[in-house]
């Protein structure tokens, strides 16, 4: 566990502007904040604010907010520990996790170094294969496969950019080309073997290359590190008389179309997504990913402008992959191949999407066509049309179960399909989908009528499985229908909740305190704090509690944060993370806005705003009390003593409103 004081030190000593500016080069200073184009949604006018003094960012368009740690998690897909460690390394902070004895700590350090070495070995292999694609005499086989896909190096910039982004390379046909290269770089063959690049010889000593005469795709994690490879088979090299090559040795058994790296300390099968690193920004902007089957589908669509595409690396879409994808978006469009294998893979992907909380839609392609083929032959506009017509997962699966083969289905198959549809409906837990079950049942009934299975009441069809299904789901739909509307509720008051008197003034006052907590040192300000009540009082108390001394972290280490120009930033007077923990979560969006983009440029302007709104709030309160006194006077008519007392109270409040002592 990373100690809390270390996390606080990482936040305090990290220049959030410098970190975010690497991903948002449009950031420019505007007053106390930096403003640029939001990296989380598409916009033409900058609404993305970063405040170096408070260490927070906020977008007024899409409402994304947070600290520098949150930015790495939301933008680059880091987990919380990964983000903290990356920023700590950047700031020169040594992290010593708690609950480790010296032996465990040393073991963790060795494990980290081992993984770093393996990342470096994979990076060298990717560089070697990229070089072979440019220089090797046999590279024409790889270039021919790329040309067949419309990805000719040097033909156009988009193809070159895609090939470079995915680190496409060529593994030569020899047995030890990569092994010789890694040895020259001083890499241990044991390290290369542990990540699946080399294979030990079955007889004698030494190693040989796992990938030979293949087009190579680098598998990259969300942090940009090469963790594995996928190699596609190429056309066979003609055997020359008297020459033994790798391809001739394998001639009797045609090689598999794809070979993927085995699992290793840095790669777990079923936990990575091909193309996620390259697609992460587009996925975040779209809040949607397109899930395809093959590596070439990803690269081909990426080269043609459809950048939010990923693939599950030759496996069924797994819960771990869905959870990884959920870091970047909440929607996925499944675009698998138009064959039975693609249909099966679509059905299997339903549960992982549900477990990860991803809304899944399904786009269908013609029989026997994959996304790469479709994009090359029909064009991107046609593919975009297919994606726009994607249906919800439940609708797609129901429709698929009632395809044209249903007419010829025998009683046993019809029963199996009925049970399958019933299971689909009963497992659906999305509240919006559940609310429309009645409509879906009526649709099913219509489809069955079209197929000649009218829902009659006679005994001949009473036992039909679909009849039982529809009766059951109709009952479920009645239970899971839309929530009833209150009969006596006025629609206008139900839609619009009137603001309490003085709410705008209290909001302005606590906003000034969030921006300049040092206002709490002013006696004039403190004199008006009693006017705050409810949530506004809670926010003011949170500001007071979160104030910190000078430029020190909770661990007592001096902060060394500097601005983009190298100068020290303004003194921090609030620990924003502590502050946010003290206030209701519903207030966080407002707090984020004032932390990232203050409305007042100076403390004097903030003080003036606080005092002016405090005076207005006092008048609002006095006026409300005067009205209440008038109501009390009506109740005590005839009681002279009570009337005189209430009259004096009313006059006192009137003098206070007029500023009289």
mmCIF file of N, CA and C in Angstrom, residues 48 161 165 183 241 311 392 452 464 615:
data_model
loop_
_atom_site.group_PDB
_atom_site.id
_atom_site.type_symbol
_atom_site.label_atom_id
_atom_site.label_comp_id
_atom_site.label_asym_id
_atom_site.label_seq_id
_atom_site.Cartn_x
_atom_site.Cartn_y
_atom_site.Cartn_z
ATOM 1 N N UNK A 48 -11.430 23.786 -21.355
ATOM 2 C CA UNK A 48 -10.688 22.917 -20.442
ATOM 3 C C UNK A 48 -9.728 23.784 -19.628
ATOM 4 N N UNK A 161 1.483 6.393 -41.240
ATOM 5 C CA UNK A 161 1.213 6.703 -39.834
ATOM 6 C C UNK A 161 0.661 5.482 -39.106
ATOM 7 N N UNK A 165 2.382 3.623 -36.069
ATOM 8 C CA UNK A 165 1.686 3.617 -34.784
ATOM 9 C C UNK A 165 1.578 2.204 -34.219
ATOM 10 N N UNK A 183 21.646 -10.825 -28.966
ATOM 11 C CA UNK A 183 22.951 -11.131 -28.381
ATOM 12 C C UNK A 183 23.917 -9.985 -28.594
ATOM 13 N N UNK A 241 16.871 -25.394 -54.697
ATOM 14 C CA UNK A 241 17.516 -26.723 -54.620
ATOM 15 C C UNK A 241 18.675 -26.719 -53.630
ATOM 16 N N UNK A 311 -9.198 -4.843 -30.759
ATOM 17 C CA UNK A 311 -9.473 -6.270 -30.989
ATOM 18 C C UNK A 311 -8.995 -7.073 -29.790
ATOM 19 N N UNK A 392 -29.095 -2.756 -30.072
ATOM 20 C CA UNK A 392 -28.732 -3.196 -28.739
ATOM 21 C C UNK A 392 -28.475 -4.691 -28.707
ATOM 22 N N UNK A 452 -46.605 -18.067 -38.453
ATOM 23 C CA UNK A 452 -47.676 -19.050 -38.426
ATOM 24 C C UNK A 452 -47.910 -19.687 -37.082
ATOM 25 N N UNK A 464 -47.220 -24.830 -26.492
ATOM 26 C CA UNK A 464 -46.093 -24.331 -27.289
ATOM 27 C C UNK A 464 -45.133 -23.549 -26.389
ATOM 28 N N UNK A 615 -23.734 40.954 2.720
ATOM 29 C CA UNK A 615 -24.695 42.017 3.059
ATOM 30 C C UNK A 615 -26.063 41.723 2.447
#
